[in-house]
Structures are given as structure tokens and as C-alpha cells.
CSV table of C-alpha atoms and ligand atoms in Angstrom, one decimal:
chain,number,residue,atom,x,y,z
A,1,MET,CA,-62.1,-30.3,39.3
A,2,SER,CA,-62.9,-32.4,36.4
A,3,ALA,CA,-62.5,-36.5,36.7
A,4,ALA,CA,-59.8,-36.5,34.3
A,5,GLN,CA,-56.3,-36.0,34.2
A,6,ASP,CA,-55.0,-36.6,31.0
A,7,TRP,CA,-56.6,-36.1,27.8
A,8,VAL,CA,-57.4,-38.4,24.4
A,9,ALA,CA,-58.2,-36.1,21.4
A,10,ARG,CA,-58.0,-37.0,18.0
A,11,ARG,CA,-60.2,-35.8,14.8
A,12,GLY,CA,-63.6,-35.9,14.9
A,13,GLN,CA,-66.4,-34.9,13.1
A,14,PRO,CA,-66.5,-30.9,11.7
A,15,LEU,CA,-68.8,-28.9,14.4
A,16,ARG,CA,-71.8,-28.4,14.1
A,17,GLY,CA,-75.0,-27.5,15.7
A,18,SER,CA,-75.8,-25.0,18.4
A,19,LEU,CA,-74.3,-24.4,21.8
A,20,ARG,CA,-73.9,-22.2,24.7
A,21,VAL,CA,-71.0,-22.5,26.5
A,22,PRO,CA,-71.3,-20.7,30.3
A,23,GLY,CA,-70.7,-17.5,32.4
A,24,ASP,CA,-68.2,-15.1,32.4
A,25,LYS,CA,-65.5,-15.8,35.1
A,26,SER,CA,-64.1,-12.0,35.2
A,27,VAL,CA,-68.6,-11.0,35.3
A,28,SER,CA,-68.9,-13.7,37.5
A,29,HIS,CA,-65.7,-12.8,40.5
A,30,ARG,CA,-67.2,-9.6,40.4
A,31,ALA,CA,-70.7,-10.4,40.9
A,32,VAL,CA,-69.9,-11.9,43.8
A,33,MET,CA,-68.0,-9.6,45.1
A,34,LEU,CA,-69.5,-6.1,44.6
A,35,GLY,CA,-73.3,-8.5,45.7
A,36,ALA,CA,-71.8,-9.3,49.0
A,37,LEU,CA,-70.1,-5.1,50.7
A,38,ALA,CA,-73.9,-3.8,48.8
A,39,GLU,CA,-76.3,-3.4,50.6
A,40,GLY,CA,-79.5,-5.4,50.3
A,41,THR,CA,-80.0,-8.5,47.9
A,42,THR,CA,-78.0,-9.4,44.6
A,43,ARG,CA,-79.5,-12.1,42.1
A,44,ILE,CA,-77.1,-13.2,39.9
A,45,SER,CA,-77.9,-15.3,36.1
A,46,GLY,CA,-75.8,-17.0,34.5
A,47,PHE,CA,-73.3,-17.3,36.7
A,48,LEU,CA,-69.8,-19.5,36.0
A,49,GLU,CA,-70.3,-22.7,38.1
A,50,GLY,CA,-66.1,-22.9,37.6
A,51,GLU,CA,-63.2,-23.5,40.4
A,52,ASP,CA,-62.5,-20.4,40.1
A,53,THR,CA,-65.4,-18.4,41.4
A,54,ARG,CA,-67.0,-20.3,43.8
A,55,ALA,CA,-63.6,-20.5,45.6
A,56,THR,CA,-64.3,-16.3,45.2
A,57,ALA,CA,-67.7,-17.5,46.7
A,58,ARG,CA,-66.5,-18.9,49.1
A,59,VAL,CA,-63.6,-16.8,50.7
A,60,PHE,CA,-67.6,-14.7,50.9
A,61,GLU,CA,-69.3,-16.7,52.8
A,62,GLN,CA,-66.2,-17.2,55.1
A,63,LEU,CA,-66.4,-13.7,55.7
A,64,GLY,CA,-69.6,-14.0,56.9
A,65,VAL,CA,-72.1,-12.7,53.6
A,66,ARG,CA,-74.6,-15.4,53.0
A,67,ILE,CA,-74.9,-16.6,49.8
A,68,GLU,CA,-77.7,-19.5,48.0
A,69,THR,CA,-77.9,-21.3,45.1
A,70,PRO,CA,-80.6,-21.8,43.6
A,71,SER,CA,-79.2,-23.4,40.5
A,72,ALA,CA,-75.9,-24.3,39.3
A,73,SER,CA,-76.5,-21.2,37.2
A,74,GLU,CA,-77.6,-19.0,39.7
A,75,ARG,CA,-76.0,-16.9,42.7
A,76,ILE,CA,-78.4,-15.4,45.3
A,77,VAL,CA,-75.9,-13.1,47.0
A,78,HIS,CA,-77.5,-11.2,50.4
A,79,GLY,CA,-74.9,-8.2,50.6
A,80,VAL,CA,-73.6,-7.2,54.2
A,81,GLY,CA,-72.7,-3.7,53.2
A,82,LEU,CA,-69.2,-1.7,53.3
A,83,HIS,CA,-68.4,-2.2,56.1
A,84,GLY,CA,-69.9,-5.4,57.4
A,85,LEU,CA,-67.8,-8.2,56.2
A,86,LYS,CA,-67.0,-10.7,59.7
A,87,GLY,CA,-62.6,-11.3,60.0
A,88,ASN,CA,-61.9,-14.8,59.3
A,89,THR,CA,-58.4,-15.5,60.3
A,90,ALA,CA,-59.1,-19.2,58.6
A,91,PRO,CA,-56.3,-18.7,55.6
A,92,LEU,CA,-58.6,-17.5,52.4
A,93,ASP,CA,-58.6,-19.9,49.5
A,94,CYS,CA,-58.8,-18.3,46.3
A,95,GLY,CA,-57.5,-22.0,44.0
A,96,ASN,CA,-56.3,-21.3,41.0
A,97,ALA,CA,-57.6,-17.7,40.6
A,98,GLY,CA,-56.2,-15.0,40.1
A,99,THR,CA,-58.2,-12.4,39.5
A,100,GLY,CA,-59.7,-13.9,42.8
A,101,MET,CA,-56.8,-13.4,44.4
A,102,ARG,CA,-55.9,-10.0,43.0
A,103,LEU,CA,-59.5,-7.8,43.8
A,104,LEU,CA,-59.5,-9.5,47.0
A,105,ALA,CA,-56.3,-7.8,48.3
A,106,GLY,CA,-57.8,-4.7,46.8
A,107,VAL,CA,-61.3,-5.0,49.0
A,108,LEU,CA,-59.7,-6.9,52.5
A,109,ALA,CA,-57.1,-3.8,51.9
A,110,GLY,CA,-59.5,-2.0,53.8
A,111,GLN,CA,-60.6,-3.6,56.4
A,112,ALA,CA,-60.5,-3.4,59.8
A,113,PHE,CA,-59.9,-7.1,60.4
A,114,ASP,CA,-56.6,-8.6,59.1
A,115,SER,CA,-57.0,-11.4,56.4
A,116,VAL,CA,-54.8,-13.8,54.5
A,117,LEU,CA,-55.1,-14.4,51.2
A,118,VAL,CA,-54.0,-18.5,49.8
A,119,GLY,CA,-54.1,-20.0,46.6
A,120,ASP,CA,-52.8,-23.7,44.7
A,121,ALA,CA,-49.0,-24.5,43.6
A,122,SER,CA,-49.6,-22.3,40.2
A,123,LEU,CA,-51.2,-18.8,42.3
A,124,SER,CA,-48.5,-19.5,44.6
A,125,LYS,CA,-46.0,-18.4,41.8
A,126,ARG,CA,-48.0,-16.0,40.1
A,127,PRO,CA,-46.5,-11.9,40.8
A,128,MET,CA,-48.7,-9.9,43.5
A,129,ARG,CA,-46.3,-6.7,44.1
A,130,ARG,CA,-48.2,-5.3,40.8
A,131,VAL,CA,-51.0,-5.3,43.4
A,132,THR,CA,-49.5,-5.1,47.1
A,133,GLU,CA,-47.0,-1.7,45.7
A,134,PRO,CA,-49.4,0.2,44.9
A,135,LEU,CA,-52.0,-0.4,48.0
A,136,GLU,CA,-49.5,-0.1,50.2
A,137,GLN,CA,-48.9,3.7,48.6
A,138,MET,CA,-52.8,4.2,49.5
A,139,GLY,CA,-51.6,2.8,52.4
A,140,ALA,CA,-52.4,-1.1,53.1
A,141,ARG,CA,-50.0,-3.3,54.7
A,142,ILE,CA,-49.6,-6.8,53.1
A,143,GLY,CA,-47.4,-9.2,53.6
A,144,SER,CA,-46.2,-11.9,51.4
A,145,GLU,CA,-43.3,-14.7,50.6
A,146,ALA,CA,-39.5,-13.5,48.4
A,147,GLY,CA,-40.9,-11.8,45.2
A,148,GLY,CA,-44.1,-10.8,46.3
A,149,LEU,CA,-45.1,-14.3,46.2
A,150,PRO,CA,-48.7,-15.5,47.6
A,151,PRO,CA,-49.6,-16.0,51.0
A,152,LEU,CA,-50.7,-12.2,51.4
A,153,ARG,CA,-51.3,-11.6,54.7
A,154,LEU,CA,-52.7,-8.0,55.0
A,155,ALA,CA,-53.3,-6.5,57.8
A,156,GLY,CA,-56.8,-4.8,58.8
A,157,GLY,CA,-57.9,-1.3,60.1
A,158,ARG,CA,-55.3,0.2,57.8
A,159,ALA,CA,-56.4,4.0,57.1
A,160,LEU,CA,-56.0,3.4,53.1
A,161,HIS,CA,-56.2,7.4,51.2
A,162,GLY,CA,-56.5,7.9,47.6
A,163,ILE,CA,-53.7,7.9,44.4
A,164,ASP,CA,-53.5,8.5,41.3
A,165,TYR,CA,-51.9,5.5,40.0
A,166,THR,CA,-50.2,4.8,36.3
A,167,LEU,CA,-50.2,0.9,35.5
A,168,PRO,CA,-46.6,0.0,34.3
A,169,VAL,CA,-48.4,-3.0,32.0
A,170,ALA,CA,-52.2,-3.1,31.1
A,171,SER,CA,-53.9,-5.4,33.6
A,172,ALA,CA,-58.2,-5.0,34.9
A,173,GLN,CA,-57.3,-7.4,37.9
A,174,VAL,CA,-54.9,-4.5,38.7
A,175,LYS,CA,-56.6,-1.9,37.8
A,176,SER,CA,-59.3,-3.5,39.6
A,177,ALA,CA,-57.8,-4.5,43.4
A,178,LEU,CA,-56.7,-0.8,43.0
A,179,LEU,CA,-60.8,0.4,42.5
A,180,LEU,CA,-61.8,-2.1,45.5
A,181,ALA,CA,-59.5,-0.3,47.8
A,182,GLY,CA,-60.6,2.5,46.9
A,183,LEU,CA,-64.3,2.6,47.5
A,184,TYR,CA,-62.4,2.0,51.1
A,185,ALA,CA,-59.8,5.2,50.9
A,186,HIS,CA,-60.0,8.5,51.6
A,187,GLY,CA,-60.5,10.8,48.4
A,188,ASP,CA,-60.1,10.6,44.4
A,189,THR,CA,-58.7,7.0,43.4
A,190,VAL,CA,-57.1,6.9,39.8
A,191,VAL,CA,-56.1,4.5,37.7
A,192,ARG,CA,-54.5,5.1,34.1
A,193,GLU,CA,-53.9,2.4,32.2
A,194,PRO,CA,-50.7,2.1,28.7
A,195,HIS,CA,-53.8,0.6,26.8
A,196,PRO,CA,-57.1,0.1,27.8
A,197,THR,CA,-58.2,-3.3,29.2
A,198,ARG,CA,-61.8,-5.1,30.2
A,199,ASP,CA,-64.0,-2.4,32.4
A,200,TYR,CA,-66.3,-5.0,34.2
A,201,THR,CA,-65.8,-3.7,37.6
A,202,GLU,CA,-66.0,0.3,36.1
A,203,ARG,CA,-69.6,-0.3,34.6
A,204,MET,CA,-70.8,-2.9,37.9
A,205,LEU,CA,-69.9,-0.3,39.6
A,206,ALA,CA,-71.4,2.7,37.5
A,207,ALA,CA,-74.8,-0.4,37.9
A,208,PHE,CA,-74.2,-0.8,42.0
A,209,GLY,CA,-74.7,3.0,42.1
A,210,TRP,CA,-70.8,4.1,43.2
A,211,PRO,CA,-70.5,7.4,41.2
A,212,ILE,CA,-67.0,6.6,39.1
A,213,GLU,CA,-65.5,8.5,36.2
A,214,PHE,CA,-64.3,5.8,33.4
A,215,SER,CA,-63.3,6.0,29.3
A,216,PRO,CA,-61.2,3.5,28.2
A,217,GLY,CA,-57.3,3.7,29.9
A,218,PHE,CA,-59.1,5.8,32.5
A,219,ALA,CA,-60.9,5.3,35.8
A,220,ARG,CA,-61.5,7.5,38.8
A,221,ILE,CA,-63.4,6.6,41.7
A,222,GLU,CA,-64.1,8.6,45.4
A,223,GLY,CA,-64.4,6.9,48.3
A,224,GLY,CA,-67.0,7.1,51.2
A,225,HIS,CA,-70.2,6.0,49.0
A,226,ARG,CA,-72.6,3.0,49.1
A,227,LEU,CA,-73.0,0.2,47.0
A,228,ARG,CA,-76.9,-0.8,45.9
A,229,ALA,CA,-77.6,-4.5,45.4
A,230,THR,CA,-78.9,-5.2,41.5
A,231,ASP,CA,-79.6,-8.0,39.8
A,232,VAL,CA,-76.2,-9.1,37.4
A,233,GLN,CA,-77.3,-10.9,34.4
A,234,VAL,CA,-73.9,-12.6,33.3
A,235,PRO,CA,-73.0,-13.1,29.6
A,236,ALA,CA,-71.5,-16.1,28.3
A,237,ASP,CA,-67.5,-16.5,28.5
A,238,PHE,CA,-66.2,-15.0,24.8
A,239,SER,CA,-63.1,-16.9,26.0
A,240,SER,CA,-64.8,-20.2,26.5
A,241,ALA,CA,-66.5,-19.6,22.8
A,242,ALA,CA,-62.6,-18.3,22.2
A,243,PHE,CA,-61.9,-22.5,21.6
A,244,PHE,CA,-64.5,-23.6,19.6
A,245,LEU,CA,-63.8,-20.2,17.1
A,246,VAL,CA,-61.2,-21.4,16.3
A,247,ALA,CA,-62.2,-25.0,16.1
A,248,ALA,CA,-64.8,-24.5,13.9
A,249,SER,CA,-62.3,-22.3,11.8
A,250,ILE,CA,-59.8,-25.2,11.3
A,251,VAL,CA,-62.3,-28.2,10.5
A,252,PRO,CA,-63.4,-28.7,7.5
A,253,GLY,CA,-67.2,-28.3,6.7
A,254,SER,CA,-67.9,-27.0,10.2
A,255,GLU,CA,-70.9,-24.5,11.1
A,256,LEU,CA,-70.9,-23.9,14.8
A,257,ARG,CA,-73.9,-21.7,16.3
A,258,LEU,CA,-72.5,-19.9,19.6
A,259,GLN,CA,-75.2,-17.8,21.7
A,260,ALA,CA,-75.4,-15.2,23.3
A,261,VAL,CA,-72.0,-14.6,23.5
A,262,GLY,CA,-70.3,-11.9,25.3
A,263,MET,CA,-69.2,-9.1,22.9
A,264,ASN,CA,-67.5,-6.6,25.4
A,265,PRO,CA,-65.2,-4.8,22.8
A,266,ARG,CA,-61.9,-5.2,25.6
A,267,ARG,CA,-62.3,-8.9,25.1
A,268,THR,CA,-63.0,-9.8,21.3
A,269,GLY,CA,-59.6,-9.1,20.8
A,270,LEU,CA,-59.3,-13.0,19.0
A,271,LEU,CA,-62.1,-12.1,16.6
A,272,THR,CA,-60.6,-9.4,14.7
A,273,ALA,CA,-57.5,-11.4,14.6
A,274,LEU,CA,-59.1,-14.1,13.0
A,275,ARG,CA,-60.6,-12.5,10.9
A,276,ALA,CA,-57.8,-10.7,9.8
A,277,MET,CA,-56.4,-14.4,8.7
A,278,GLY,CA,-59.2,-14.9,6.7
A,279,ALA,CA,-61.6,-16.5,8.7
A,280,ASP,CA,-65.7,-16.5,8.5
A,281,ILE,CA,-67.5,-15.6,11.5
A,282,THR,CA,-71.0,-13.6,11.4
A,283,GLU,CA,-72.3,-12.4,13.9
A,284,LEU,CA,-76.4,-12.0,14.7
A,285,ASP,CA,-79.2,-11.2,17.3
A,286,ARG,CA,-76.6,-8.6,18.2
A,287,ARG,CA,-78.6,-7.4,21.2
A,288,GLU,CA,-77.4,-5.6,25.1
A,289,GLN,CA,-77.9,-8.1,28.3
A,290,GLY,CA,-78.0,-7.3,31.3
A,291,GLY,CA,-76.1,-3.6,30.2
A,292,GLU,CA,-73.6,-5.8,28.5
A,293,PRO,CA,-73.0,-6.8,24.3
A,294,VAL,CA,-73.9,-9.8,23.2
A,295,ALA,CA,-74.1,-11.5,20.3
A,296,ASP,CA,-74.3,-15.5,18.3
A,297,LEU,CA,-71.8,-16.4,16.5
A,298,LEU,CA,-71.8,-18.5,13.6
A,299,VAL,CA,-68.6,-19.8,12.7
A,300,ARG,CA,-67.4,-21.6,10.0
A,301,HIS,CA,-64.7,-23.5,8.6
A,302,ALA,CA,-62.2,-20.9,6.0
A,303,PRO,CA,-58.6,-21.3,4.8
A,304,LEU,CA,-56.1,-19.0,7.3
A,305,HIS,CA,-53.1,-17.5,6.9
A,306,GLY,CA,-50.8,-15.8,9.0
A,307,ILE,CA,-50.6,-12.0,10.3
A,308,GLU,CA,-49.0,-10.4,13.0
A,309,VAL,CA,-50.9,-9.2,16.1
A,310,GLY,CA,-49.6,-7.0,18.8
A,311,GLY,CA,-50.2,-3.5,20.3
A,312,GLU,CA,-53.5,-2.5,21.8
A,313,LEU,CA,-54.7,-5.3,20.5
A,314,VAL,CA,-52.3,-7.9,23.3
A,315,PRO,CA,-55.2,-6.8,26.1
A,316,ASP,CA,-58.2,-7.4,24.2
A,317,MET,CA,-57.3,-11.2,23.5
A,318,ILE,CA,-54.8,-11.2,26.4
A,319,ASP,CA,-56.6,-15.1,27.7
A,320,GLU,CA,-57.1,-15.9,23.8
A,321,PHE,CA,-53.1,-16.2,23.2
A,322,PRO,CA,-53.4,-20.4,23.2
A,323,ALA,CA,-56.3,-20.6,21.1
A,324,LEU,CA,-54.4,-18.4,18.7
A,325,PHE,CA,-51.5,-20.3,18.4
A,326,VAL,CA,-53.8,-23.4,17.4
A,327,ALA,CA,-55.3,-21.3,14.9
A,328,ALA,CA,-51.9,-19.9,13.7
A,329,ALA,CA,-50.4,-23.7,13.2
A,330,CYS,CA,-52.9,-24.8,11.6
A,331,ALA,CA,-52.7,-21.4,9.2
A,332,GLN,CA,-50.8,-20.7,6.0
A,333,GLY,CA,-47.7,-18.5,6.3
A,334,ASP,CA,-45.9,-17.2,9.2
A,335,THR,CA,-47.5,-16.1,12.5
A,336,VAL,CA,-46.5,-12.7,14.7
A,337,ILE,CA,-47.1,-12.4,18.5
A,338,ARG,CA,-45.5,-9.6,20.3
A,339,ASP,CA,-45.6,-7.1,22.9
A,340,ALA,CA,-47.7,-10.2,24.8
A,341,ALA,CA,-45.3,-10.7,27.9
A,342,GLU,CA,-47.7,-10.9,30.2
A,343,LEU,CA,-49.0,-14.0,28.9
A,344,ARG,CA,-45.4,-15.3,30.8
A,345,VAL,CA,-46.7,-15.2,34.2
A,346,LYS,CA,-50.7,-16.4,33.5
A,347,GLU,CA,-51.8,-19.9,35.3
A,348,SER,CA,-48.3,-21.0,33.2
A,349,ASP,CA,-45.9,-19.4,31.0
A,350,ARG,CA,-48.5,-19.8,27.7
A,351,ILE,CA,-45.4,-18.9,25.3
A,352,ALA,CA,-43.5,-21.4,26.2
A,353,THR,CA,-45.9,-23.9,27.5
A,354,MET,CA,-47.8,-23.3,23.6
A,355,ALA,CA,-44.3,-23.3,21.8
A,356,GLN,CA,-43.4,-26.7,23.7
A,357,GLY,CA,-46.9,-29.0,23.0
A,358,LEU,CA,-47.2,-27.3,19.3
A,359,ARG,CA,-43.1,-28.6,18.5
A,360,THR,CA,-44.2,-31.8,20.0
A,361,LEU,CA,-46.9,-31.9,17.1
A,362,GLY,CA,-45.1,-30.6,14.6
A,363,ILE,CA,-45.0,-27.4,13.9
A,364,ALA,CA,-41.9,-24.9,13.5
A,365,ILE,CA,-42.1,-22.1,16.4
A,366,GLU,CA,-39.8,-19.3,17.2
A,367,GLU,CA,-40.1,-18.4,20.5
A,368,THR,CA,-39.4,-14.3,21.5
A,369,ALA,CA,-39.1,-12.7,25.1
A,370,ASP,CA,-42.2,-11.2,24.3
A,371,GLY,CA,-44.4,-13.9,22.2
A,372,ALA,CA,-43.4,-15.8,18.9
A,373,VAL,CA,-43.5,-16.8,15.6
A,374,ILE,CA,-45.6,-19.8,14.3
A,375,SER,CA,-45.6,-21.1,11.0
A,376,GLY,CA,-48.3,-23.0,9.9
A,377,GLY,CA,-48.1,-26.9,9.2
A,378,ARG,CA,-49.1,-30.1,9.4
A,379,LEU,CA,-49.6,-30.8,12.8
A,380,ARG,CA,-49.4,-34.6,13.8
A,381,GLY,CA,-50.1,-36.5,17.1
A,382,GLY,CA,-47.9,-37.3,20.2
A,383,ALA,CA,-48.1,-36.6,23.9
A,384,VAL,CA,-48.4,-32.4,25.1
A,385,ASP,CA,-48.4,-31.4,28.7
A,386,SER,CA,-50.8,-28.2,29.7
A,387,HIS,CA,-49.1,-27.5,33.0
A,388,GLY,CA,-52.3,-27.1,35.1
A,389,ASP,CA,-53.9,-24.6,32.9
A,390,HIS,CA,-56.7,-25.1,31.7
A,391,ARG,CA,-56.5,-22.6,28.2
A,392,ILE,CA,-53.7,-25.1,27.4
A,393,ALA,CA,-55.4,-28.2,27.3
A,394,MET,CA,-59.0,-26.9,25.6
A,395,SER,CA,-56.3,-25.2,22.8
A,396,PHE,CA,-54.8,-29.1,22.5
A,397,ALA,CA,-57.9,-30.7,22.8
A,398,MET,CA,-59.1,-28.1,19.2
A,399,ALA,CA,-55.6,-28.7,17.6
A,400,ALA,CA,-56.0,-32.1,17.7
A,401,GLN,CA,-58.9,-32.2,15.6
A,402,ARG,CA,-56.1,-31.5,12.4
A,403,ALA,CA,-53.8,-33.4,14.2
A,404,GLU,CA,-53.2,-37.2,11.5
A,405,GLY,CA,-52.8,-39.1,14.7
A,406,GLU,CA,-53.7,-39.3,18.2
A,407,VAL,CA,-52.8,-36.8,20.7
A,408,ARG,CA,-52.8,-37.6,24.6
A,409,ILE,CA,-52.9,-33.6,26.7
A,410,GLY,CA,-51.3,-34.3,31.0
A,411,ASP,CA,-52.7,-32.2,33.5
A,412,VAL,CA,-56.3,-31.4,32.1
A,413,ALA,CA,-57.9,-31.5,36.1
A,414,ASN,CA,-58.4,-27.6,36.5
A,415,VAL,CA,-60.2,-26.9,32.7
A,416,ALA,CA,-63.3,-26.7,35.7
A,417,THR,CA,-61.7,-24.1,36.6
A,418,SER,CA,-62.7,-22.1,33.8
A,419,PHE,CA,-65.5,-24.5,31.8
A,420,PRO,CA,-67.0,-26.6,33.5
A,421,GLY,CA,-69.1,-29.7,31.3
A,422,PHE,CA,-66.4,-28.5,28.4
A,423,GLU,CA,-65.6,-32.6,27.5
A,424,SER,CA,-69.6,-33.5,27.1
A,425,LEU,CA,-69.9,-29.6,25.0
A,426,ALA,CA,-67.0,-30.4,22.5
A,427,ARG,CA,-68.3,-34.2,22.3
A,428,GLN,CA,-72.1,-32.9,21.3
A,429,ALA,CA,-70.0,-30.2,18.7
A,430,GLY,CA,-68.1,-33.0,17.0
A,431,LEU,CA,-64.4,-33.2,19.0
A,432,GLN,CA,-62.8,-36.5,19.6
A,433,LEU,CA,-62.3,-36.5,22.9
A,434,ASP,CA,-61.9,-38.9,26.1
A,435,ALA,CA,-60.8,-39.2,29.4
A,436,ALA,CA,-57.0,-41.2,29.4
B,1,S3P,C1,-58.7,-10.7,34.6
B,1,S3P,C2,-57.8,-9.9,33.6
B,1,S3P,C3,-56.8,-11.0,33.1
B,1,S3P,C4,-57.3,-11.6,32.8
B,1,S3P,C5,-58.2,-12.9,33.4
B,1,S3P,C6,-59.0,-12.2,34.0
B,1,S3P,C7,-59.7,-9.5,35.1
B,1,S3P,O1,-55.6,-10.7,33.6
B,1,S3P,O2,-55.8,-12.3,31.9
B,1,S3P,O3,-58.3,-13.9,33.0
B,1,S3P,O4,-61.0,-10.8,35.2
B,1,S3P,O5,-59.7,-8.9,35.1
B,1,S3P,P1,-54.7,-9.1,33.3
B,1,S3P,O6,-55.4,-8.1,34.3
B,1,S3P,O7,-53.5,-9.7,34.8
B,1,S3P,O8,-54.2,-9.6,32.6
């Protein structure tokens, strides 16, 4: 965990220079998982050395997988094959990571041994029925706490069979859990989504040599094949770059280059939204890295205006709403967000926590069941609480760069779950941010 529990942030310099944010969290989780289940040695470069992804690596170590760390951003995973994991009766701790727990539930549902997945206080309040119900339809047996909450107790030795499942809510985590369970299932596993979500599991299964059919909103795999080790190059995380895209857009005089940012179209919805608001963001040197599109992003300050965000765009920017709330608070006019009820079950209730904090900073904001209406205005100083949610903490650090007074941001230690080194990178870019 980062040492700071609270930050004090205030207006700094215009954001300038060129920086590279850490590796993608979604890709890093999956690379460790598939590397562990593959035959042979998988080398991961650009790995996110965050609390969440380290927790996933630790779980596989507990299950008998040897993982070397030649440097902070590299892992060498000595795969044990699809049936090579060893049971461990100790609880498997996913920390703060919803992705870790939900995807692991898919992997562990098909093992010969029992296992127990646990998480921290925040993860222990997040809904798991969305994965346990369809996994049980596949033949798994999973115990949980009242309301379907963690810990999850997965019975071993269950024979799984494929299902054809239409997700009630667009969720890459649920889709991925079912596809991973599908590796162990008899027959075909088909997942259909109401809106397309990030397709890293599908792409990576293909890269590891597993036959898979997929298109936006659809995936089908068949059990009974093998995963073959391959090297994985992890792009820089668009979700981490997002904070800087917003900060440089709202702070006059900014001109910042973000290097080699992952540009998977299922992740870049915020770019679409910010451009619709009038942001000045240019893609430079678009290229492929490890099978994923990446580009440098050059962002310059620009006056923003309010827009409406909903529908298909929501899953493409699901983790970027806290940052969008900040852009909206600094924009002229109203920004209307709808179809985003999922925000209420993230690391915090992100509609409520952003609304509470922005109100404290003087912004008029009306909460709705599935979004908010944010009226752009002048930000003042004040004390806000991130409720242990990494993305809320970083969003308020950005908001503070436009505030007329000092902003004290509480409960920020979890920033280390997804963005180790955030404080120093932010300072390097020009932000004024200190441990309180
Ligand atoms: C993720 C999927 C999204 C996202 C999360 C990472 C993934 O969650 O919010 O940060 O890696 O599959 P949902 O599937 O719950 O929308």
C-alpha cells in the first residue's frame, strides 16, 4: 500500500512533458491466469505491479505455480497446464480486486479441489451472484455469504458442462469467468452480452492457442483443448492515462504526452466523450504492441462543454466515470449521465461518492438511479472522502488542480491497487499533491 492515507492537493502547474503510466490491470490479471494454466513458460512484460494484480499472482503461487519477478514490470510464469494446479485449503486472498475474484471463481469452479476466495472490506461487499449463478448452471457448487457476498467457497470435483448464457448486465468480468470455466466444461460455452465489453480474455485465449469464436457481444469456446505458453506484452492502462487526459484538458496552459497507451476500442469511450465535450486530444504514432493497438496521446488544454453520455458508450468507459465527473464539473453547462447503474457496485458507489465530493467542492449535481446530472461551475476547496476507492482518489487529485482552495482527499491508500507511483508521476506532470 502507498504510505499516504490522505492527500492535500491544490492548484499546481500546467501539465507538461511526456509520461508513461503503468501496465493495464485487466491484461495483467489475465496474463498471469492464462500463463499459469498453460503448458510452458510465459514471459509478461509491462506487468502492472499493483496490489490487485500482485494478489492474483500470489493466489496462483498458493496453488503451486512458480512465478519469477526479474523486475517490477516483468513476470515469468511457469505454467502447470490446465489440470496442474494444486489445491490449497488456506483462503485465497484477492485483496481489493473484483476482476481477480470473479475470474478466479471461473477457474476454480472446474478444479478437482475445494477452494475459498476472500477479499478486503470493499470486495467483501461486492455482488458475486452475477458469477456464481451462471457457474452453478454449468454444474459448479459455490457457497457464499448472505446476499451472494464473498467469501466464495468453491467445491472441487464438479463436472462442468457448457451453457448458452445471455448476460443480464454488460460485464467483462462475468463473461470472462464463464469462458474460463468453459475451458473445463464438456461441450460449448456461449456468452452473449447486451453491449460489447472488453475482449481481452477472448483475444488472449486465442493467443494461447485455444480455439475460440468471438465478435463484439458474442463469444463461444469448447472445452477440452490446451493452452500453450506465449509471451504477453501489456500496454499502458488507458484507465490510468484517463486521469491525466482530464487534468490536462481542464488546466489552462497544459500540453502533455502520454506514451504507448492501450487503445482497445472497448476501453477508449472516455476519449470519445472528452472529444465530444471539446477536448483537444491527438493520437500519435498508432501501432500494434503484443496484438493490442497502442498510441501516444497528446492532450492540450481546451474549454469543455456538457454532453449526454449513455448506451453503448457506458461499458467502453465504465472505469472512467469518476474522471468524467471531474471533466463535467469543469465544463460549461450540464452533463447528463445515464445507463450507468453499474457504477453503484464498483469499489465504491461511484455515483454517490463523486456526487458527495463534488458537492463539497461547490458543484451542483443531481444523482439519478443510473447516473447524474452535473452542472459545470467553479470548484472551491474542501475535504472529500474517496471511500477507499482508488479511482475516486485520483479523480479528486485532478479536480483540485482547478479548485480555488486546498482539497483534502481522505482514504487514498488503495491508489496502489491500480496505479503504483501515481503521486510521483502526478508531481512530475505538474500537479500539486502531498501526503497529508
Ligand atoms: C474489468 C471489467 C470491468 C471493469 C474492471 C475490470 C475486467 O468490470 O470495471 O475494472 O478486467 O474484466 P465489470 O465486468 O464488472 O463491468
